[in-house]
Coordinates of C-alpha atoms in Angstrom, one line a residue:
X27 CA 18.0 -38.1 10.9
X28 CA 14.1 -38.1 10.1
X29 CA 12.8 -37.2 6.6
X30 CA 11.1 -33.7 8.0
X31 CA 15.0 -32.8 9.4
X32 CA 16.5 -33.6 5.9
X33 CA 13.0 -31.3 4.2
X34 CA 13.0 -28.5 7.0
X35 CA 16.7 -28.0 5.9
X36 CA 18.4 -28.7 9.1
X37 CA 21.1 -30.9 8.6
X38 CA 23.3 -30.6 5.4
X39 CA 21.4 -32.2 2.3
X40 CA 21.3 -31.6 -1.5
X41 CA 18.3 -29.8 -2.6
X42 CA 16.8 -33.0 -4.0
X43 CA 15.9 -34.9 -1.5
X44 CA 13.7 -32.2 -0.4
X45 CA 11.7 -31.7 -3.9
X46 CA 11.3 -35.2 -3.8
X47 CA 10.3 -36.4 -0.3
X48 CA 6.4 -35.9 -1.1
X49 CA 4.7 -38.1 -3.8
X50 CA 1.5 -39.1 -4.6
X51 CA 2.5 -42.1 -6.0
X52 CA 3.2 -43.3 -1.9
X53 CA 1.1 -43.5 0.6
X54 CA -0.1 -40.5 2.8
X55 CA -2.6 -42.4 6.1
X56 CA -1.9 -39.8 8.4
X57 CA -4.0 -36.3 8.4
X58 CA -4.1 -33.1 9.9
X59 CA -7.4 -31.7 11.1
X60 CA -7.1 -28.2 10.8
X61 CA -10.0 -26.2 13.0
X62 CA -10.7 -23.1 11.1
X63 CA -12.1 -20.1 12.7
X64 CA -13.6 -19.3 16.1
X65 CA -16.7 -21.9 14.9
X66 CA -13.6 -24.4 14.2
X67 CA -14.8 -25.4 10.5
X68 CA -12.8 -28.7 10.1
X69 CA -10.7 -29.5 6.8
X70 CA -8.4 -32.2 6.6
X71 CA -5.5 -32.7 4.7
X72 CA -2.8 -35.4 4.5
X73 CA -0.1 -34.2 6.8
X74 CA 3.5 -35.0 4.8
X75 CA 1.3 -32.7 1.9
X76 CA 1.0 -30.1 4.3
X77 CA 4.6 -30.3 5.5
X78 CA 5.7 -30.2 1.8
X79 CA 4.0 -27.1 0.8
X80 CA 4.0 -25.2 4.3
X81 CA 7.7 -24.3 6.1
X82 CA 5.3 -23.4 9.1
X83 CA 3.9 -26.8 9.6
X84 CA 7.2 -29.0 9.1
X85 CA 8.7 -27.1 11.6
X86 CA 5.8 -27.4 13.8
X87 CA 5.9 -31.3 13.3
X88 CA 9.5 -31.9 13.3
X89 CA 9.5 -29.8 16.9
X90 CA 7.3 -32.0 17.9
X91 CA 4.3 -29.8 17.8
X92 CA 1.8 -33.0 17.7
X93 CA 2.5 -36.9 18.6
X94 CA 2.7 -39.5 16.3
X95 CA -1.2 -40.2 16.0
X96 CA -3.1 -41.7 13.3
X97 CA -4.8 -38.0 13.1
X98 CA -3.9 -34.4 13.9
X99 CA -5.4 -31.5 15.1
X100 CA -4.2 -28.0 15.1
X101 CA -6.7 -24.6 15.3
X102 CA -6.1 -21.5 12.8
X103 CA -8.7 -19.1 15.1
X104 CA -7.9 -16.0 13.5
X105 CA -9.0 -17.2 9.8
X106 CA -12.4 -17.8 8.3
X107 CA -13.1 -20.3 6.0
X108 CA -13.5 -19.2 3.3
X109 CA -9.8 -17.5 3.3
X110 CA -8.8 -21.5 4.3
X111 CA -11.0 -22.9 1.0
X112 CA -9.2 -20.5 -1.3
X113 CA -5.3 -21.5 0.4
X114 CA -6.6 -25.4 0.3
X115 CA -7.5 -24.9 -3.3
X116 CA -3.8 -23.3 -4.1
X117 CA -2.3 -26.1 -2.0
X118 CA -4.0 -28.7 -4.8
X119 CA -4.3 -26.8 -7.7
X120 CA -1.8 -24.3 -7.5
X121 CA -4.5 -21.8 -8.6
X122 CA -6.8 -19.8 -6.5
X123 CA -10.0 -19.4 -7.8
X124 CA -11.7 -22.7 -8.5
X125 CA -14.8 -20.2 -10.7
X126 CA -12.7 -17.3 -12.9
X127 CA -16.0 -15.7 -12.6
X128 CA -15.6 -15.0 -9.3
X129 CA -13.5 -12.8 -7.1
X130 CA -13.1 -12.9 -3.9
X131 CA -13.4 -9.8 -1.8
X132 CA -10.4 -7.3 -0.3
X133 CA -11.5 -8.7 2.9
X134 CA -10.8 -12.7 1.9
X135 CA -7.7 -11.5 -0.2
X136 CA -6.0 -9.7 2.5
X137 CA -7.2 -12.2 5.0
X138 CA -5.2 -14.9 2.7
X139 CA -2.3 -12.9 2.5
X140 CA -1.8 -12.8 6.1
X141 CA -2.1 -17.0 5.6
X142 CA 0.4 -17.4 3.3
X143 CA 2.5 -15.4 5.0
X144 CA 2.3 -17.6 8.3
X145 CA 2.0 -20.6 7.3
X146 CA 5.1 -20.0 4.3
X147 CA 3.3 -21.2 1.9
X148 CA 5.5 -21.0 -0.8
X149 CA 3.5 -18.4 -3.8
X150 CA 0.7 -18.1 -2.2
X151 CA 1.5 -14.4 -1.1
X152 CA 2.4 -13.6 -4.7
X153 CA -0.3 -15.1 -6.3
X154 CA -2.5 -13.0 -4.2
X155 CA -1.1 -10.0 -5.2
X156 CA -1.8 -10.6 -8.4
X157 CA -5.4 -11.3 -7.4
X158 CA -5.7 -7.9 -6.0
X159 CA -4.3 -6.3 -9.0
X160 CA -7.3 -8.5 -11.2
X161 CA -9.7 -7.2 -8.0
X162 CA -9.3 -3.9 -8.7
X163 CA -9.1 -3.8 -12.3
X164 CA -12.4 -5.2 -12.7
X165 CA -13.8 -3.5 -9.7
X166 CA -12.4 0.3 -10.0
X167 CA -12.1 0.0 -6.7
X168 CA -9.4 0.3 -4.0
X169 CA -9.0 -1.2 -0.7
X170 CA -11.7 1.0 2.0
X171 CA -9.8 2.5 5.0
X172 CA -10.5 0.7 7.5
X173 CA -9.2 -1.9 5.7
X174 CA -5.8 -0.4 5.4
X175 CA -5.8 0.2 8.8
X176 CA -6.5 -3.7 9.1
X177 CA -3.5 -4.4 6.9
X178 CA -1.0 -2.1 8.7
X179 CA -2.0 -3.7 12.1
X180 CA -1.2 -7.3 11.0
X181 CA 1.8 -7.1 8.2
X182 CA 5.2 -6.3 8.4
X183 CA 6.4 -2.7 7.8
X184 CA 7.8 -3.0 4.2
X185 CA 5.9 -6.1 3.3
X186 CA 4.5 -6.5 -0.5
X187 CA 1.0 -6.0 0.2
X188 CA 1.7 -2.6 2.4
X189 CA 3.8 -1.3 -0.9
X190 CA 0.9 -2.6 -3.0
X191 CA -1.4 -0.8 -1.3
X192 CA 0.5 2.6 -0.7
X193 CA 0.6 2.8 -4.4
X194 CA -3.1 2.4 -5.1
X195 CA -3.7 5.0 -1.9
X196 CA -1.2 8.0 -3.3
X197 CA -3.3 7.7 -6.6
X198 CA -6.7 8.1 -4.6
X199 CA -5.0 11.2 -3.0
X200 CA -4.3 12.9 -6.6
X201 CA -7.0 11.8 -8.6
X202 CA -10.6 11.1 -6.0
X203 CA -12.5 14.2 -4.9
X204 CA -13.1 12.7 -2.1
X205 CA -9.3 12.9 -0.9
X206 CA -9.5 14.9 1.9
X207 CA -11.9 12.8 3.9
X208 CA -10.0 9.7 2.6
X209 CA -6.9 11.3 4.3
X210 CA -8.8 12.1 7.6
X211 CA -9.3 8.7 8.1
X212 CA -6.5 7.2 7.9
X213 CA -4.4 6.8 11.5
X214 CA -0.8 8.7 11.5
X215 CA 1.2 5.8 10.7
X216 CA -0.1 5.3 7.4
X217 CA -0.5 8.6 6.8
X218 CA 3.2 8.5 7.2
X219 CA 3.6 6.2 4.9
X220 CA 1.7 7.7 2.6
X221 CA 3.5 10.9 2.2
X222 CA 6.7 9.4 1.4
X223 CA 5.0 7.0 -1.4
X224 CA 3.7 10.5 -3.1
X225 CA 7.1 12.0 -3.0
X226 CA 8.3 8.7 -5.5
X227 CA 5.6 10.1 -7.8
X228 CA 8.6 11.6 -10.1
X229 CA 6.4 14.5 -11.9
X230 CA 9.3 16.3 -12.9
X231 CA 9.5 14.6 -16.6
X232 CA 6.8 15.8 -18.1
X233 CA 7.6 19.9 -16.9
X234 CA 10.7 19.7 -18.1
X235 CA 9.9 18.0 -21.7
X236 CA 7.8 21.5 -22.3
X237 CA 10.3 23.3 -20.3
X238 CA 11.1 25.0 -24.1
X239 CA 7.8 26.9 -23.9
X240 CA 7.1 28.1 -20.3
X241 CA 3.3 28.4 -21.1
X242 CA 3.5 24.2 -21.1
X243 CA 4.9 23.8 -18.6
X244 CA 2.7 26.8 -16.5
X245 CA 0.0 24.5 -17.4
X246 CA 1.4 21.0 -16.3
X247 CA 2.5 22.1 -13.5
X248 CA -0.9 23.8 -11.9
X249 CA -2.4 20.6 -12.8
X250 CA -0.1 18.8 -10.8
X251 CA -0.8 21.1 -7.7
X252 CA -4.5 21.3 -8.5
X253 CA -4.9 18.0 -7.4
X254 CA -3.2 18.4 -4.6
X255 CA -4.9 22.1 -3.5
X256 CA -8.2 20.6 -3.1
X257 CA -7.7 18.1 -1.0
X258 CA -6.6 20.6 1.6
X259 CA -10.6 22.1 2.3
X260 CA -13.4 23.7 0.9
X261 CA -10.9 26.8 0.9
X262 CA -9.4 26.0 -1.4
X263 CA -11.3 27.9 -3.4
X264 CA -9.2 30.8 -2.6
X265 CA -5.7 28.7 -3.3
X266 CA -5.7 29.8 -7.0
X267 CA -6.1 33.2 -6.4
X268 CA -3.1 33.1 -4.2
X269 CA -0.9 31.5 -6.7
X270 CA -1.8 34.1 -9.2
X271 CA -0.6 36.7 -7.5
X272 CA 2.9 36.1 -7.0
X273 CA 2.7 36.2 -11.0
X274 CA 2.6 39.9 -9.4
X275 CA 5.5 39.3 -7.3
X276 CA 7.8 38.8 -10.3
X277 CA 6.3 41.8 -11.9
X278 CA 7.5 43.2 -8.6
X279 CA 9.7 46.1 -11.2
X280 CA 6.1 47.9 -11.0
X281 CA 6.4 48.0 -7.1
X282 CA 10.2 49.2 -7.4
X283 CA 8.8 52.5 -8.8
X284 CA 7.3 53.5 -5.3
X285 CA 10.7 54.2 -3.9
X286 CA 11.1 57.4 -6.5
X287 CA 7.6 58.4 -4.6
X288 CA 9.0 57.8 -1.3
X289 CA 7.3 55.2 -0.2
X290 CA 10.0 52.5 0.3
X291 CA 8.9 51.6 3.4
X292 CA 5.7 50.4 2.4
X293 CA 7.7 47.5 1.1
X294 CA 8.5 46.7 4.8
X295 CA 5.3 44.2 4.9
X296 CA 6.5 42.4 1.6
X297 CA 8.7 39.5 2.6
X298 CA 6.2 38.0 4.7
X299 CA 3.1 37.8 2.3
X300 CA 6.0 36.4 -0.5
X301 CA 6.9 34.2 2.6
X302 CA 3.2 33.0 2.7
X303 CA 3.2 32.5 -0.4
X304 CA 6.2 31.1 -1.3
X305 CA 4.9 27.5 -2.4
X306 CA 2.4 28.9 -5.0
X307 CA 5.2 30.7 -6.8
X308 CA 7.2 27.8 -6.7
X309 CA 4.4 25.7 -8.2
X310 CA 4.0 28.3 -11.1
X311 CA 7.5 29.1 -12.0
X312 CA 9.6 26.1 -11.2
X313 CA 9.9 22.1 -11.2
X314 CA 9.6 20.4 -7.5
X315 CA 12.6 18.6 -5.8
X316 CA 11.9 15.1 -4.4
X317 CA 12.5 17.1 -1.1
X318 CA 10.3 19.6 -2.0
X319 CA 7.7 17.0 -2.9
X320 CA 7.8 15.6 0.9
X321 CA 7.5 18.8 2.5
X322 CA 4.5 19.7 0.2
X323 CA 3.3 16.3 0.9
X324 CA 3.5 16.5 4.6
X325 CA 1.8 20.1 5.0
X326 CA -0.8 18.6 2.5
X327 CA -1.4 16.0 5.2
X328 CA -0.8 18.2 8.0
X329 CA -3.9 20.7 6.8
X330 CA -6.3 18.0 6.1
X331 CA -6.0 16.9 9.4
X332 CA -6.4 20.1 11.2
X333 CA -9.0 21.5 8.8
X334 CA -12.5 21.9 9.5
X335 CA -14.8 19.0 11.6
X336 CA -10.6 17.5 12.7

């Protein structure tokens, strides 16, 4: 059997032959020219490294993906190279930014993601991630649209960097005023996505630690659906007005005097304007269900979309 059979894990080995198999200490003659890029910017890197710290190119070489030449070449077209600079650098270093003072863009990040991720090289996806995070912290920024809709077209559903990402999106939603344009942008299957990553907001702790004194929790919970209400359009003006009045609706003992004047069918007309308003006395009064959540969540969605210049 040949030493990238006994690394690659195909035929029955302890685990340290494999840790072992690469040392600087031997010698490494034979390199891989790697042709970054459609302008094929060429780095070179001794070829058992690259099999040691990338699953994608020992399986390549042990398939016999290249002959056994002095030098190799192999093309990575859909990378640039300055994603390729930061992934060498992590290959030798095991760090990613050579300058602290520096950070890369979303762009390059995402773009080295998507790297790591082909060629399985081991923690480079993770310590990516935690780029991001250090990204936006110094930033205060979050991933443009676009963007997103650049991430969702090459990652796995479920993937890290999708969950990342959903997480930093449903806290745009609740907290920019510039949510509902945010939202328009966005194509149907994040949007998807998104909804279901507001519903894990939990809310419901903080209602029901003032749920002794209604007034609190009043409060915390039009705050919660304040954020919400204005993404919808510049209508929403009129949203609090409508979840002030069925305030009226349980002072509805005041309406159950008309019958004594006869005029119980007036009342006729009543369940469907407490139909139509249903969710705004739900808001006021009471604490939202994670089911609840969705469905408010997806009607959220739902009227940006269709509202005004959709």
């Amino acid at each position: 059997m040949t030493a990238e059979q006994i690394i690659d894990g195909t035929i029955d080995a302890p685990p340290a032959p494999s840790s072992a198999a690469f040392s600087w200490l031997k010698p490494h003659p034979i390199f891989v020219i790697i042709l970054v890029g459609p302008e094929e910017t060429p780095f070179g890197i001794q070829k058992d490294f690259l099999c040691h710290r990338s699953t994608f190119y020992r399986r390549y070489f042990a398939d016999g993906g290249a002959d056994e030449s002095v030098e190799h070449v192999v093309r990575l077209p859909d990378f640039t190279g300055e994603v390729f600079g930061l992934a060498q650098h992590y290959l030798y270093t095991g760090r990613l930014l050579a300058d602290d003072k520096t950070v890369p863009s979303y762009e390059a990040l995402v773009g080295l993601w998507n790297l790591g991720h082909k060629l399985a090289v081991e923690g480079l996806c993770d310590k990516t991630l935690e780029l991001m995070k250090e990204c936006r912290r110094l930033t205060e920024r979050i991933p443009a649209p676009p963007l997103l809709v650049q991430v969702w077209r090459d990652t796995p559903q479920g993937s890290a960097i999708r969950l990342l990402l959903l997480s930093w999106a449903a806290e745009y939603m609740r907290l920019s005023d510039a949510r509902a344009e945010f939202a328009k942008s966005l194509p149907q299957e994040v949007l998807s996505e998104l909804v279901v990553a507001m519903s894990a907001f939990d809310m419901s702790p903080a209602p029901d630690a003032d749920s002794p004194s209604d007034g609190g929790a009043g409060v915390g919970a039009r705050k919660n659906v304040h954020y919400l209400d204005d993404e919808a359009d510049e209508g929403a003006a009129s949203k609090p007005k409508k979840s002030r009045r069925p305030s009226g609706v349980q002072g509805m003992p005041a309406s159950s005097q008309d019958p004594s004047t006869g005029r119980r069918p007036a009342r006729t007309p009543l369940p469907k304007l407490t139909k139509r308003r249903s969710s705004a006395a739900v808001v006021v009064g009471r604490t939202f269900t994670a089911a609840q959540k969705l469905e408010f969540c997806a009607d959220l969605l739902n009227r940006m979309l269709s509202g005004p210049g959709a």
